[in-house]
XYZ file of N, CA and C in Angstrom:
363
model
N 0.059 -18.930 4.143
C 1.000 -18.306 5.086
C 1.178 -19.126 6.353
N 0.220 -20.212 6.551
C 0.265 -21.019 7.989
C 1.597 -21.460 7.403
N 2.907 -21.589 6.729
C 3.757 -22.086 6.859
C 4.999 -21.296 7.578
N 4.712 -20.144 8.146
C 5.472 -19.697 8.411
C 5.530 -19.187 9.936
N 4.750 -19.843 11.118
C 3.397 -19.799 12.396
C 4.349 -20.078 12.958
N 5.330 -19.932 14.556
C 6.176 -20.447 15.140
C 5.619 -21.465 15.671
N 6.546 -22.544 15.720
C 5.776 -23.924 16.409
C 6.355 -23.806 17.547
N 6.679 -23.027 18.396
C 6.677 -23.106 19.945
C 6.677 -21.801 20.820
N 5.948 -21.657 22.144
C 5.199 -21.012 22.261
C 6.288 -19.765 23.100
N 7.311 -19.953 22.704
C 7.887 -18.764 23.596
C 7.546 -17.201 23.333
N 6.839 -17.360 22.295
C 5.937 -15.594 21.770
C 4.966 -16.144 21.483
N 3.848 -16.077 22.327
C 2.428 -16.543 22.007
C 1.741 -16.264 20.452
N 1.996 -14.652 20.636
C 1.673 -13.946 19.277
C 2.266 -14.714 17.696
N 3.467 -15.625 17.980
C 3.892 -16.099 16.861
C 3.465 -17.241 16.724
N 2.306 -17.737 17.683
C 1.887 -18.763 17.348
C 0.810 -18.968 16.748
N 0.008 -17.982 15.896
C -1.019 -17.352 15.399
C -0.565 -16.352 14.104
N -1.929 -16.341 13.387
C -1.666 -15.033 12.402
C -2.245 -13.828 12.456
N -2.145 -13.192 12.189
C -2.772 -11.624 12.106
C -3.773 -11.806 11.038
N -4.858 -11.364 11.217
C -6.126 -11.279 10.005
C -6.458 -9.491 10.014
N -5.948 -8.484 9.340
C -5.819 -7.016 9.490
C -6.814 -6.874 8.221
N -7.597 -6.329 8.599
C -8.652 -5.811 7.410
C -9.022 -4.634 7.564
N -8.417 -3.332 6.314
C -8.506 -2.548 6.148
C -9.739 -2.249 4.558
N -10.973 -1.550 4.817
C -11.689 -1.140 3.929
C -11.824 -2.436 3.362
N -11.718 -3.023 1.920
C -11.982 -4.085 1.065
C -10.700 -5.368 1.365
N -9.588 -4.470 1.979
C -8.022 -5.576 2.003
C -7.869 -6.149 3.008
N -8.297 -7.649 3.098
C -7.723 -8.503 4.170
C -6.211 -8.891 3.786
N -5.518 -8.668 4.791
C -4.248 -8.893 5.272
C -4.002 -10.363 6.165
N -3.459 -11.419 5.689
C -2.863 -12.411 6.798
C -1.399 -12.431 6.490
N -1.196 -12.492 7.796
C 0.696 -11.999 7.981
C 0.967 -12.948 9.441
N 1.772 -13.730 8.998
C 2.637 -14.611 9.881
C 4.510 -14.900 9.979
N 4.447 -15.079 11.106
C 6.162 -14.813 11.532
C 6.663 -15.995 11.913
N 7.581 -16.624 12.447
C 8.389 -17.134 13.268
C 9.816 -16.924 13.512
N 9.858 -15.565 13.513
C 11.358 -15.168 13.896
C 12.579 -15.239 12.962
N 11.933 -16.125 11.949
C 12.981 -16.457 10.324
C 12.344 -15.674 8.987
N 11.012 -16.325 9.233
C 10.021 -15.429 7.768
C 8.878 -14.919 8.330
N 8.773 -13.993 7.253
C 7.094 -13.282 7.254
C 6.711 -13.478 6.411
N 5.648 -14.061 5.904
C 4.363 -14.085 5.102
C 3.163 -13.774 4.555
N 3.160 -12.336 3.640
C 1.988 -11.850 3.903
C 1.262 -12.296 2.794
N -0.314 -12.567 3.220
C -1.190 -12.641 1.638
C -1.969 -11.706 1.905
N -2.124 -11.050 0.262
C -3.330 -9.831 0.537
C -4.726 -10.376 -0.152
N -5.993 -10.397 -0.063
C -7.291 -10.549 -0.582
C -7.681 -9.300 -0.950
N -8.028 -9.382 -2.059
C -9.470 -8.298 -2.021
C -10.920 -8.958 -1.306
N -11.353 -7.838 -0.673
C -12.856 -8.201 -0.518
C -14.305 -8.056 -1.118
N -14.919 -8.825 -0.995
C -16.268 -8.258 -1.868
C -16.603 -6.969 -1.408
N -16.525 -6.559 -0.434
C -17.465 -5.054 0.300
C -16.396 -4.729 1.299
N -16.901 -3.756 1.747
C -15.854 -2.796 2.795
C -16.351 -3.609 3.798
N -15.288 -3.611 5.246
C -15.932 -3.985 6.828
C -14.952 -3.286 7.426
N -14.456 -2.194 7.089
C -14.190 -1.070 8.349
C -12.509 -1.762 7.876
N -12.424 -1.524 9.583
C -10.833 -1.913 10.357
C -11.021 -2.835 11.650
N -10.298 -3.605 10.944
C -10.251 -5.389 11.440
C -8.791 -5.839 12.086
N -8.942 -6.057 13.446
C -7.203 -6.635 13.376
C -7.399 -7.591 14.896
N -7.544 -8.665 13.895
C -7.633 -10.490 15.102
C -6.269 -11.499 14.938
N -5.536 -11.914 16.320
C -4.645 -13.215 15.751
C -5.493 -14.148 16.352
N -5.579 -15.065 15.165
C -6.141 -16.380 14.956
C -5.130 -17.467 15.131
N -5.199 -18.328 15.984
C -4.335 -19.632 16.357
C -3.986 -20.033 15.734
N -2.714 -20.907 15.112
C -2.618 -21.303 14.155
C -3.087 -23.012 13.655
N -3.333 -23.691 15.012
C -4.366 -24.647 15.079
C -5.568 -24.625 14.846
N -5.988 -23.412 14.981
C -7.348 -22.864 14.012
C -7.218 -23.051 12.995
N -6.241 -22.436 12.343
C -6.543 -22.563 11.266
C -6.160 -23.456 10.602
N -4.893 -24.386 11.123
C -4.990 -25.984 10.336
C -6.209 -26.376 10.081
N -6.582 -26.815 11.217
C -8.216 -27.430 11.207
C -9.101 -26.141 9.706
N -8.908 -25.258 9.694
C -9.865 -24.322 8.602
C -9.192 -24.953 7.392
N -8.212 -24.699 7.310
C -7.643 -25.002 5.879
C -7.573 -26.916 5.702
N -8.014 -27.572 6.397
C -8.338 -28.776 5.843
C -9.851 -29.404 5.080
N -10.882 -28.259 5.863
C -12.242 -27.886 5.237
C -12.277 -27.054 4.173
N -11.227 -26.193 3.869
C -11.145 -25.163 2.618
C -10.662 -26.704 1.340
N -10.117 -27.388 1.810
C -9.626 -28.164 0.898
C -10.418 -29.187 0.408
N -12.031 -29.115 0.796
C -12.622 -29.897 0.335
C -14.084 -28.788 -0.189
N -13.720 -27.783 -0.126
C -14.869 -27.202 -0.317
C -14.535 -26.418 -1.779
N -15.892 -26.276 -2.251
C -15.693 -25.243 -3.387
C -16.853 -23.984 -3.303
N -17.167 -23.873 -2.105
C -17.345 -22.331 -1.897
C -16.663 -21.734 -1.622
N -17.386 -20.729 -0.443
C -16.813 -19.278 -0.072
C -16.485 -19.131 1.482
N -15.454 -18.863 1.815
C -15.673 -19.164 3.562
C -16.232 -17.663 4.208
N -16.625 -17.647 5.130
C -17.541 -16.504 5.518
C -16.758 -16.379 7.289
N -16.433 -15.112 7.826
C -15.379 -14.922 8.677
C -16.259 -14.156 9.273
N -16.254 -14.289 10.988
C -16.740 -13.538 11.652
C -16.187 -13.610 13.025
N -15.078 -11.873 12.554
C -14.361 -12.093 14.051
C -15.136 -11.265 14.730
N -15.428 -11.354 16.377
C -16.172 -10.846 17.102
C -14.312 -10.210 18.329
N -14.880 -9.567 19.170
C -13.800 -8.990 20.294
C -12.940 -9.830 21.056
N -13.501 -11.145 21.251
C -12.229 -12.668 21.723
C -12.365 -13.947 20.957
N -13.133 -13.810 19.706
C -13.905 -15.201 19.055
C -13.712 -14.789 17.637
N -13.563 -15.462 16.986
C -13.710 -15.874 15.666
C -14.503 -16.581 14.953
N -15.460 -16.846 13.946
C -16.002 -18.198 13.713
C -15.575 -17.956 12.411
N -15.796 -19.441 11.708
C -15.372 -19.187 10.154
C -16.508 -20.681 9.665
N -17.407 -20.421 8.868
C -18.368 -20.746 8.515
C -17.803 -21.405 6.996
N -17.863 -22.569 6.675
C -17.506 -23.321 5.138
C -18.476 -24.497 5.068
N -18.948 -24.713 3.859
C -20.133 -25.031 3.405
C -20.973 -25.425 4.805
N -21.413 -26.360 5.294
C -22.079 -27.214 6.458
C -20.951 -27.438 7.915
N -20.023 -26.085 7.498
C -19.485 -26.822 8.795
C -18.923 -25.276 9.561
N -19.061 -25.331 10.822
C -18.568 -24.169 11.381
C -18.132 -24.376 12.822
N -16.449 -23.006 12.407
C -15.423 -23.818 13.368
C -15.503 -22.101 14.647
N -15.614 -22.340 15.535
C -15.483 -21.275 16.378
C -14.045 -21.128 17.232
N -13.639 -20.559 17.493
C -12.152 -20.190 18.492
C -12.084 -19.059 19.277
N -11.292 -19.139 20.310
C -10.709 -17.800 20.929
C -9.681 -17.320 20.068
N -9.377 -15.737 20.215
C -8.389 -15.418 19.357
C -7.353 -15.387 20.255
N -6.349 -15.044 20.322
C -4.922 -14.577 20.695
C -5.015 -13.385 21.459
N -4.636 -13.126 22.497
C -4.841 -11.664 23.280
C -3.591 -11.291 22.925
N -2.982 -10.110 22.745
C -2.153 -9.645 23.075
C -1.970 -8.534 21.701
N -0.969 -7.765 21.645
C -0.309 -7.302 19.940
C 0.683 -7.776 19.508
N 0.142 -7.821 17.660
C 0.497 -9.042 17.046
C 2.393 -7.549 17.078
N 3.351 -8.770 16.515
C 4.647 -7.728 16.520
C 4.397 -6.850 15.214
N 5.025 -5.485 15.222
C 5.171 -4.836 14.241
C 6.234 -5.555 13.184
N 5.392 -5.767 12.720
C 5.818 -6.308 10.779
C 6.563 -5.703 10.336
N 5.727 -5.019 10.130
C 5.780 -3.680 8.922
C 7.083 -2.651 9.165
N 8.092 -3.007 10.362
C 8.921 -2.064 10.248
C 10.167 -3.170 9.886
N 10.116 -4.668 9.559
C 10.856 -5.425 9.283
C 11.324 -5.552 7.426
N 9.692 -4.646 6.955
C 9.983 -4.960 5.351
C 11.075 -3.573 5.195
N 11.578 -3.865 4.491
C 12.263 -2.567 3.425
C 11.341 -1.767 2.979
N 11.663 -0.564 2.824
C 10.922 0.910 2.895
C 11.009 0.946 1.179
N 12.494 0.854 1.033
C 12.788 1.802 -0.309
C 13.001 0.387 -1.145
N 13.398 -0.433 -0.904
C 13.708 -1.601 -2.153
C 12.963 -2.184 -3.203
N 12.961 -2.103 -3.862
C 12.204 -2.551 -5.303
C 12.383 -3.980 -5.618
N 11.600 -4.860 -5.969
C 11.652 -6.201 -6.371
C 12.623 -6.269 -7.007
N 13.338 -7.348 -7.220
C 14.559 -7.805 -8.131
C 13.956 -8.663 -9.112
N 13.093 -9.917 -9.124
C 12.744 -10.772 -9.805
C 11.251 -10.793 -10.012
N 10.956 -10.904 -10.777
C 9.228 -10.848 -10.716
C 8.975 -12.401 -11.841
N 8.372 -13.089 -11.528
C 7.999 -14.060 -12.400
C 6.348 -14.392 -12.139
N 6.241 -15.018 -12.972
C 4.506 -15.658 -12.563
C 4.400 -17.120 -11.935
N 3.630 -17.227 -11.429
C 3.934 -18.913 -10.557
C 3.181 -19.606 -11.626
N 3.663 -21.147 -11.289
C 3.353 -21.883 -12.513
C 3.013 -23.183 -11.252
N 1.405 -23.258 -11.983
C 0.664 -24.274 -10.948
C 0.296 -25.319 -11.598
């Protein structure tokens, strides 16, 4: 979803993603005023209700260590900090102050998929 992060800072909030974790479902959802992007995870175990924006320079830098790793990354957002722990290496940040924009009143309520295919990797 970092492809979709505004690259300039006139909405701070769009310069970051939302990490929303409800019960087992992490949520990352990113904007820039054209697209939204959401991916959903399942989680191994419950951790409540979770809702951090993470920089999106954070997470370049994360997702260039995800790309060499073949574990598990391990996330620990705290009240202004984040860390994200991958094999031998761990990246710490401030998060984003502010609220992330309401999304969720941008998707369609009632519309049903039109196309469904399977991705081919």
């Amino acid at each position: 979803t970092i492809f979709s992060i505004a690259a300039n800072e006139n909405n701070k909030m769009m310069t970051g993603e939302l990490f929303e974790v409800n019960g087992s479902l992490l949520k990352v959802v990113s904007l820039d005023g054209h697209r939204i992007s959401i991916r959903k995870v399942e989680l191994k175990e419950n951790f409540g209700n979770i809702k951090v924006v993470v920089p999106g320079k954070t997470l370049s830098e994360v997702l260039k260590l995800l790309k060499d790793s073949e574990g598990e990354v391990e996330i620990c957002p705290s009240r202004r900090h984040i860390l994200f722990r991958i094999d031998n290496y761990t990246v710490i940040s401030a998060l984003l102050e502010g609220e992330f924009l309401d999304y969720k009143s941008a998707l369609p309520k009632d519309k049903k998929p039109k196309l469904r295919f399977p991705l081919v990797r």
